[in-house]
PDB file of C-alpha atoms in Angstrom:
ATOM      1  CA  MET A   9      43.165 -25.766 -66.769  1.00 44.00           C
ATOM      2  CA  ARG A  10      39.496 -26.031 -68.223  1.00 44.00           C
ATOM      3  CA  TYR A  11      37.008 -23.177 -68.139  1.00 41.00           C
ATOM      4  CA  ASP A  12      33.407 -23.757 -68.729  1.00 43.00           C
ATOM      5  CA  ARG A  13      31.686 -20.359 -69.733  1.00 43.00           C
ATOM      6  CA  LYS A  14      28.434 -19.488 -67.918  1.00 45.00           C
ATOM      7  CA  GLY A  15      27.427 -16.501 -69.860  1.00 45.00           C
ATOM      8  CA  PRO A  16      28.637 -13.312 -71.283  1.00 42.00           C
ATOM      9  CA  GLY A  17      31.807 -12.288 -69.374  1.00 41.00           C
ATOM     10  CA  GLU A  18      31.762 -15.115 -67.119  1.00 40.00           C
ATOM     11  CA  ARG A  19      33.568 -18.250 -66.634  1.00 39.00           C
ATOM     12  CA  LYS A  20      33.819 -21.175 -64.132  1.00 43.00           C
ATOM     13  CA  GLU A  21      37.433 -22.336 -63.324  1.00 43.00           C
ATOM     14  CA  GLU A  22      37.528 -25.936 -62.864  1.00 44.00           C
ATOM     15  CA  ARG A  23      40.907 -27.932 -62.200  1.00 52.00           C
ATOM     16  CA  ALA A  24      42.491 -29.674 -65.081  1.00 55.00           C
ATOM     17  CA  ILE A  25      41.655 -33.502 -64.817  1.00 64.00           C
ATOM     18  CA  ALA A  26      44.859 -35.618 -64.064  1.00 64.00           C
ATOM     19  CA  LYS A  27      46.028 -38.346 -66.536  1.00 86.00           C
ATOM     20  CA  THR A  28      47.439 -40.542 -63.543  1.00 94.00           C
ATOM     21  CA  ILE A  29      47.222 -39.939 -59.527  1.00 96.00           C
ATOM     22  CA  TYR A  30      50.208 -40.777 -57.644  1.00 97.00           C
ATOM     23  CA  GLY A  31      51.029 -40.617 -53.907  1.00 96.00           C
ATOM     24  CA  TYR A  32      54.629 -40.741 -52.469  1.00 96.00           C
ATOM     25  CA  ILE A  33      55.464 -41.693 -48.827  1.00 94.00           C
ATOM     26  CA  ARG A  34      58.552 -41.303 -46.867  1.00 92.00           C
ATOM     27  CA  VAL A  35      59.700 -42.306 -43.110  1.00 88.00           C
ATOM     28  CA  SER A  36      62.585 -42.198 -42.027  1.00 81.00           C
ATOM     29  CA  CYS A  37      63.404 -45.792 -40.954  1.00 75.00           C
ATOM     30  CA  LYS A  38      62.053 -49.425 -41.372  1.00 68.00           C
ATOM     31  CA  ASP A  39      60.869 -49.154 -37.916  1.00 64.00           C
ATOM     32  CA  GLN A  40      58.321 -46.148 -38.541  1.00 73.00           C
ATOM     33  CA  ASN A  41      54.721 -46.945 -39.884  1.00 80.00           C
ATOM     34  CA  GLU A  42      53.602 -45.174 -42.711  1.00 87.00           C
ATOM     35  CA  ASP A  43      49.833 -45.774 -41.974  1.00 88.00           C
ATOM     36  CA  ARG A  44      49.035 -42.200 -41.293  1.00 89.00           C
ATOM     37  CA  GLN A  45      50.276 -41.223 -44.584  1.00 92.00           C
ATOM     38  CA  ARG A  46      48.778 -43.935 -46.303  1.00 92.00           C
ATOM     39  CA  ILE A  47      45.293 -43.189 -44.792  1.00 92.00           C
ATOM     40  CA  ALA A  48      45.836 -39.723 -46.022  1.00 92.00           C
ATOM     41  CA  LEU A  49      46.462 -40.636 -49.517  1.00 94.00           C
ATOM     42  CA  GLY A  50      43.633 -43.199 -49.295  1.00 91.00           C
ATOM     43  CA  GLU A  51      41.129 -40.490 -48.771  1.00 92.00           C
ATOM     44  CA  VAL A  52      42.063 -38.235 -51.699  1.00 91.00           C
ATOM     45  CA  PRO A  53      41.726 -40.954 -53.150  1.00 86.00           C
ATOM     46  CA  VAL A  54      45.293 -42.403 -54.911  1.00 93.00           C
ATOM     47  CA  PRO A  55      45.132 -45.702 -56.214  1.00 93.00           C
ATOM     48  CA  GLU A  56      46.956 -48.137 -53.993  1.00 93.00           C
ATOM     49  CA  LYS A  57      49.214 -49.392 -56.666  1.00 94.00           C
ATOM     50  CA  ASN A  58      50.241 -45.811 -57.686  1.00 96.00           C
ATOM     51  CA  ILE A  59      51.578 -45.345 -53.957  1.00 96.00           C
ATOM     52  CA  TYR A  60      55.498 -45.239 -53.917  1.00 96.00           C
ATOM     53  CA  ILE A  61      57.153 -45.700 -50.293  1.00 94.00           C
ATOM     54  CA  ASP A  62      60.583 -45.180 -49.411  1.00 91.00           C
ATOM     55  CA  LYS A  63      61.810 -45.816 -45.810  1.00 87.00           C
ATOM     56  CA  ARG A  64      64.814 -43.666 -45.703  1.00 82.00           C
ATOM     57  CA  SER A  65      65.964 -40.576 -44.671  1.00 77.00           C
ATOM     58  CA  GLY A  66      65.088 -37.105 -46.140  1.00 69.00           C
ATOM     59  CA  LYS A  67      68.488 -35.895 -46.693  1.00 73.00           C
ATOM     60  CA  ASP A  68      68.544 -36.396 -50.082  1.00 76.00           C
ATOM     61  CA  PHE A  69      66.842 -37.865 -52.802  1.00 82.00           C
ATOM     62  CA  ASP A  70      68.887 -40.866 -53.605  1.00 83.00           C
ATOM     63  CA  ARG A  71      66.142 -42.936 -53.020  1.00 89.00           C
ATOM     64  CA  PRO A  72      65.081 -46.164 -55.128  1.00 92.00           C
ATOM     65  CA  GLN A  73      60.843 -45.841 -54.866  1.00 94.00           C
ATOM     66  CA  TYR A  74      61.034 -41.766 -55.607  1.00 94.00           C
ATOM     67  CA  ARG A  75      63.634 -42.715 -58.597  1.00 94.00           C
ATOM     68  CA  LYS A  76      60.987 -45.395 -59.857  1.00 95.00           C
ATOM     69  CA  LEU A  77      58.311 -42.939 -59.643  1.00 96.00           C
ATOM     70  CA  LEU A  78      60.009 -39.858 -61.491  1.00 94.00           C
ATOM     71  CA  ARG A  79      60.797 -42.471 -64.427  1.00 95.00           C
ATOM     72  CA  ARG A  80      56.836 -43.247 -64.510  1.00 95.00           C
ATOM     73  CA  LEU A  81      55.406 -39.570 -64.241  1.00 96.00           C
ATOM     74  CA  ARG A  82      54.246 -37.904 -67.250  1.00 94.00           C
ATOM     75  CA  PRO A  83      52.991 -34.466 -68.172  1.00 93.00           C
ATOM     76  CA  ASN A  84      49.512 -33.833 -66.470  1.00 92.00           C
ATOM     77  CA  ASP A  85      49.892 -36.513 -63.899  1.00 95.00           C
ATOM     78  CA  LEU A  86      48.949 -35.433 -60.068  1.00 95.00           C
ATOM     79  CA  LEU A  87      51.429 -36.234 -57.216  1.00 96.00           C
ATOM     80  CA  TYR A  88      50.042 -36.223 -53.682  1.00 96.00           C
ATOM     81  CA  ILE A  89      52.326 -36.301 -50.494  1.00 94.00           C
ATOM     82  CA  LYS A  90      51.060 -35.700 -46.996  1.00 92.00           C
ATOM     83  CA  SER A  91      53.550 -32.978 -46.276  1.00 86.00           C
ATOM     84  CA  ILE A  92      56.199 -31.288 -47.693  1.00 82.00           C
ATOM     85  CA  ASP A  93      58.699 -32.672 -45.571  1.00 80.00           C
ATOM     86  CA  ARG A  94      57.601 -36.494 -46.652  1.00 85.00           C
ATOM     87  CA  LEU A  95      59.144 -35.100 -50.012  1.00 83.00           C
ATOM     88  CA  GLY A  96      62.799 -34.067 -48.221  1.00 78.00           C
ATOM     89  CA  ARG A  97      64.482 -32.185 -45.654  1.00 71.00           C
ATOM     90  CA  ASN A  98      67.196 -30.780 -47.517  1.00 73.00           C
ATOM     91  CA  TYR A  99      66.077 -27.099 -48.348  1.00 72.00           C
ATOM     92  CA  ARG A 100      67.861 -26.397 -51.652  1.00 74.00           C
ATOM     93  CA  GLU A 101      67.411 -30.337 -53.128  1.00 80.00           C
ATOM     94  CA  ILE A 102      63.675 -29.815 -52.327  1.00 82.00           C
ATOM     95  CA  LEU A 103      63.558 -26.376 -54.384  1.00 82.00           C
ATOM     96  CA  GLU A 104      65.538 -28.304 -56.994  1.00 84.00           C
ATOM     97  CA  GLN A 105      63.008 -31.309 -57.193  1.00 87.00           C
ATOM     98  CA  TRP A 106      59.769 -29.061 -57.050  1.00 87.00           C
ATOM     99  CA  ARG A 107      61.031 -27.546 -60.117  1.00 85.00           C
ATOM    100  CA  LEU A 108      61.905 -30.557 -61.728  1.00 89.00           C
ATOM    101  CA  LEU A 109      58.534 -31.938 -61.128  1.00 90.00           C
ATOM    102  CA  THR A 110      56.581 -28.971 -62.233  1.00 87.00           C
ATOM    103  CA  ARG A 111      58.521 -27.524 -64.952  1.00 86.00           C
ATOM    104  CA  GLU A 112      60.393 -29.946 -66.716  1.00 89.00           C
ATOM    105  CA  LYS A 113      58.054 -33.229 -66.289  1.00 91.00           C
ATOM    106  CA  GLN A 114      55.174 -30.712 -66.109  1.00 89.00           C
ATOM    107  CA  VAL A 115      53.693 -32.566 -63.118  1.00 91.00           C
ATOM    108  CA  ASP A 116      50.871 -31.480 -60.737  1.00 91.00           C
ATOM    109  CA  ILE A 117      51.536 -31.453 -56.832  1.00 91.00           C
ATOM    110  CA  ALA A 118      49.430 -31.425 -53.919  1.00 91.00           C
ATOM    111  CA  VAL A 119      50.631 -31.069 -50.622  1.00 90.00           C
ATOM    112  CA  LEU A 120      47.601 -32.327 -48.337  1.00 91.00           C
ATOM    113  CA  ASP A 121      48.919 -30.425 -44.984  1.00 87.00           C
ATOM    114  CA  MET A 122      49.518 -27.292 -47.004  1.00 83.00           C
ATOM    115  CA  PRO A 123      46.480 -26.176 -49.447  1.00 83.00           C
ATOM    116  CA  LEU A 124      48.483 -23.556 -50.890  1.00 78.00           C
ATOM    117  CA  LEU A 125      51.251 -25.905 -52.011  1.00 82.00           C
ATOM    118  CA  ASP A 126      48.647 -27.382 -54.788  1.00 85.00           C
ATOM    119  CA  THR A 127      50.054 -26.318 -58.536  1.00 84.00           C
ATOM    120  CA  ARG A 128      46.546 -26.874 -59.783  1.00 82.00           C
ATOM    121  CA  ARG A 129      45.522 -23.803 -58.155  1.00 75.00           C
ATOM    122  CA  GLY A 130      46.283 -20.407 -59.751  1.00 64.00           C
ATOM    123  CA  LYS A 131      48.003 -21.250 -62.815  1.00 64.00           C
ATOM    124  CA  ASP A 132      48.504 -17.704 -63.477  1.00 58.00           C
ATOM    125  CA  LEU A 133      51.980 -15.886 -62.518  1.00 56.00           C
ATOM    126  CA  MET A 134      50.381 -14.739 -59.134  1.00 56.00           C
ATOM    127  CA  GLY A 135      49.445 -18.180 -58.099  1.00 55.00           C
ATOM    128  CA  THR A 136      53.169 -19.357 -59.245  1.00 60.00           C
ATOM    129  CA  PHE A 137      54.560 -16.870 -57.175  1.00 64.00           C
ATOM    130  CA  LEU A 138      52.691 -17.504 -54.085  1.00 65.00           C
ATOM    131  CA  ALA A 139      53.367 -21.539 -54.232  1.00 66.00           C
ATOM    132  CA  ASP A 140      57.092 -20.464 -54.875  1.00 70.00           C
ATOM    133  CA  VAL A 141      57.331 -18.063 -51.745  1.00 74.00           C
ATOM    134  CA  VAL A 142      55.316 -20.639 -49.515  1.00 71.00           C
ATOM    135  CA  LEU A 143      57.580 -23.550 -50.789  1.00 70.00           C
ATOM    136  CA  GLN A 144      60.580 -21.666 -49.867  1.00 71.00           C
ATOM    137  CA  VAL A 145      59.390 -20.930 -46.583  1.00 73.00           C
ATOM    138  CA  LEU A 146      58.319 -24.212 -45.344  1.00 66.00           C
ATOM    139  CA  SER A 147      61.697 -26.064 -46.945  1.00 65.00           C
ATOM    140  CA  PHE A 148      63.730 -23.616 -44.910  1.00 70.00           C
ATOM    141  CA  VAL A 149      61.691 -24.318 -41.630  1.00 68.00           C
ATOM    142  CA  ALA A 150      62.050 -28.017 -42.337  1.00 65.00           C
ATOM    143  CA  GLU A 151      65.781 -27.956 -42.770  1.00 65.00           C
ATOM    144  CA  ASN A 152      66.148 -25.566 -39.972  1.00 69.00           C
ATOM    145  CA  GLU A 153      64.339 -27.496 -37.582  1.00 67.00           C
ATOM    146  CA  ARG A 154      66.662 -30.565 -38.933  1.00 66.00           C
ATOM    147  CA  ALA A 155      69.616 -28.490 -38.070  1.00 71.00           C
ATOM    148  CA  ASN A 156      68.273 -27.235 -34.422  1.00 70.00           C
ATOM    149  CA  ILE A 157      67.452 -30.900 -33.679  1.00 73.00           C
ATOM    150  CA  ARG A 158      71.050 -31.997 -34.333  1.00 74.00           C
ATOM    151  CA  GLN A 159      72.341 -29.090 -32.191  1.00 78.00           C
ATOM    152  CA  ARG A 160      70.201 -30.105 -29.307  1.00 74.00           C
ATOM    153  CA  GLN A 161      71.162 -33.597 -29.493  1.00 76.00           C
ATOM    154  CA  ALA A 162      75.047 -32.411 -29.627  1.00 76.00           C
ATOM    155  CA  GLU A 163      74.285 -30.424 -26.476  1.00 74.00           C
ATOM    156  CA  GLY A 164      72.319 -32.950 -24.686  1.00 76.00           C
ATOM    157  CA  ILE A 165      74.938 -35.224 -25.313  1.00 75.00           C
ATOM    158  CA  ALA A 166      77.645 -32.713 -23.967  1.00 74.00           C
ATOM    159  CA  ALA A 167      75.677 -32.054 -21.069  1.00 74.00           C
ATOM    160  CA  ALA A 168      75.186 -35.714 -19.981  1.00 72.00           C
ATOM    161  CA  LYS A 169      79.121 -36.348 -20.470  1.00 70.00           C
ATOM    162  CA  ALA A 170      80.090 -33.328 -18.327  1.00 72.00           C
ATOM    163  CA  ARG A 171      77.647 -35.165 -15.277  1.00 70.00           C
ATOM    164  CA  GLY A 172      79.447 -38.017 -15.674  1.00 67.00           C
ATOM    165  CA  VAL A 173      77.122 -40.159 -18.157  1.00 66.00           C
ATOM    166  CA  ARG A 174      78.868 -42.747 -20.475  1.00 65.00           C
ATOM    167  CA  PHE A 175      77.394 -43.618 -24.029  1.00 64.00           C
ATOM    168  CA  GLY A 176      77.589 -46.696 -25.874  1.00 66.00           C
ATOM    169  CA  ARG A 177      77.332 -50.232 -24.824  1.00 68.00           C
ATOM    170  CA  PRO A 178      78.221 -51.086 -21.110  1.00 69.00           C
ATOM    171  CA  PRO A 179      82.030 -52.445 -20.816  1.00 70.00           C
ATOM    172  CA  ARG A 180      82.134 -56.120 -19.629  1.00 77.00           C
ATOM    173  CA  PRO A 181      82.622 -56.908 -16.309  1.00 83.00           C
ATOM    174  CA  LEU A 182      86.311 -57.235 -15.118  1.00 85.00           C
ATOM    175  CA  PRO A 183      87.574 -60.856 -14.810  1.00 86.00           C
ATOM    176  CA  GLU A 184      87.664 -62.132 -11.174  1.00 84.00           C
ATOM    177  CA  ASN A 185      91.473 -61.939 -11.099  1.00 87.00           C
ATOM    178  CA  PHE A 186      91.708 -57.894 -12.338  1.00 88.00           C
ATOM    179  CA  THR A 187      92.428 -56.590  -9.117  1.00 86.00           C
ATOM    180  CA  ALA A 188      95.421 -59.026  -8.022  1.00 87.00           C
ATOM    181  CA  VAL A 189      96.969 -58.664 -11.652  1.00 89.00           C
ATOM    182  CA  TYR A 190      96.462 -54.877 -11.913  1.00 88.00           C
ATOM    183  CA  LEU A 191      98.376 -54.751  -8.177  1.00 88.00           C
ATOM    184  CA  CYS A 192     100.959 -56.962  -9.562  1.00 88.00           C
ATOM    185  CA  TRP A 193     101.370 -54.967 -12.827  1.00 90.00           C
ATOM    186  CA  LYS A 194     101.410 -51.486 -10.728  1.00 87.00           C
ATOM    187  CA  THR A 195     103.846 -52.591  -8.342  1.00 86.00           C
ATOM    188  CA  GLY A 196     106.149 -53.520 -11.372  1.00 87.00           C
ATOM    189  CA  GLN A 197     106.151 -57.238 -10.596  1.00 87.00           C
ATOM    190  CA  ILE A 198     104.814 -58.078 -14.178  1.00 89.00           C
ATOM    191  CA  THR A 199     104.678 -56.288 -17.479  1.00 91.00           C
ATOM    192  CA  GLY A 200     101.576 -54.856 -19.041  1.00 90.00           C
ATOM    193  CA  THR A 201     101.703 -57.441 -21.669  1.00 92.00           C
ATOM    194  CA  ALA A 202     101.742 -60.317 -19.041  1.00 91.00           C
ATOM    195  CA  ALA A 203      99.015 -58.734 -17.221  1.00 91.00           C
ATOM    196  CA  ALA A 204      96.846 -58.166 -20.463  1.00 91.00           C
ATOM    197  CA  ALA A 205      97.472 -62.021 -21.215  1.00 91.00           C
ATOM    198  CA  ALA A 206      96.489 -63.113 -17.774  1.00 89.00           C
ATOM    199  CA  CYS A 207      93.073 -61.051 -18.016  1.00 89.00           C
ATOM    200  CA  GLY A 208      92.661 -62.297 -21.253  1.00 89.00           C
ATOM    201  CA  MET A 209      92.282 -58.978 -23.137  1.00 90.00           C
ATOM    202  CA  PRO A 210      94.408 -57.131 -25.451  1.00 91.00           C
ATOM    203  CA  LEU A 211      97.082 -54.714 -23.904  1.00 91.00           C
ATOM    204  CA  ALA A 212      95.583 -51.467 -24.854  1.00 90.00           C
ATOM    205  CA  THR A 213      92.034 -52.780 -23.474  1.00 90.00           C
ATOM    206  CA  PHE A 214      93.942 -53.797 -20.091  1.00 91.00           C
ATOM    207  CA  ARG A 215      95.521 -50.572 -20.093  1.00 90.00           C
ATOM    208  CA  TYR A 216      92.390 -48.792 -20.702  1.00 88.00           C
ATOM    209  CA  ARG A 217      90.560 -50.533 -17.799  1.00 88.00           C
ATOM    210  CA  ALA A 218      93.000 -50.264 -15.678  1.00 89.00           C
ATOM    211  CA  GLU A 219      92.835 -46.376 -15.936  1.00 87.00           C
ATOM    212  CA  LEU A 220      89.300 -46.699 -15.142  1.00 84.00           C
ATOM    213  CA  TYR A 221      89.729 -48.890 -12.375  1.00 82.00           C
ATOM    214  CA  GLU A 222      92.326 -46.431 -10.768  1.00 80.00           C
ATOM    215  CA  LYS A 223      89.803 -43.435 -11.183  1.00 75.00           C
ATOM    216  CA  THR A 224      87.117 -45.425  -9.190  1.00 71.00           C
ATOM    217  CA  LEU A 225      89.783 -45.715  -6.613  1.00 65.00           C
ATOM    218  CA  LEU A 226      90.215 -42.058  -6.270  1.00 56.00           C
ATOM    219  CA  LEU A 227      86.229 -41.549  -5.883  1.00 51.00           C
TER     220      LEU A 227
END
């Protein structure tokens, strides 16, 4: 931090000038659009050549562009991210990476959606403590929400299955001769192997489709 003296006993606090400014963007999959994050970083501004983008899940930090960024960062560089969940979603790993960046690499981080998470502010003990507390709370919320999403998905799938909803690809239509072959097999006129061959399907598939067929007859 640099200070300019204004007079006896007075001084004006200014933010330290970063050596190099970087930006990091993460979207969860290739189909997601990163424009919202890119626009936010461009308003700071971050040079386009210094923006690193990963199209990967935030469950861990095994991401090629993030690893490349780590190798480029030097003390007093400044890293911008749009929000803390763009850095990651794993509670413990977010804290570990934050400390790696700020303490070992001595890099400043600014989270655009959360001004309190700006390590250029409050370089004193209280400022550091406040940033750590806010980070821990936000990281916990991010991970907790991820767990809640998984739970809601599991509950929704279970409820749908209870209503008879089937998941996955729809089964192939039954061959035209299936009913006749099924009746021959069910009455013991032919073996399951012969029935499966007549329908052009593996024996396990024939038995599975026969079981489903029987259930439809009972409805």
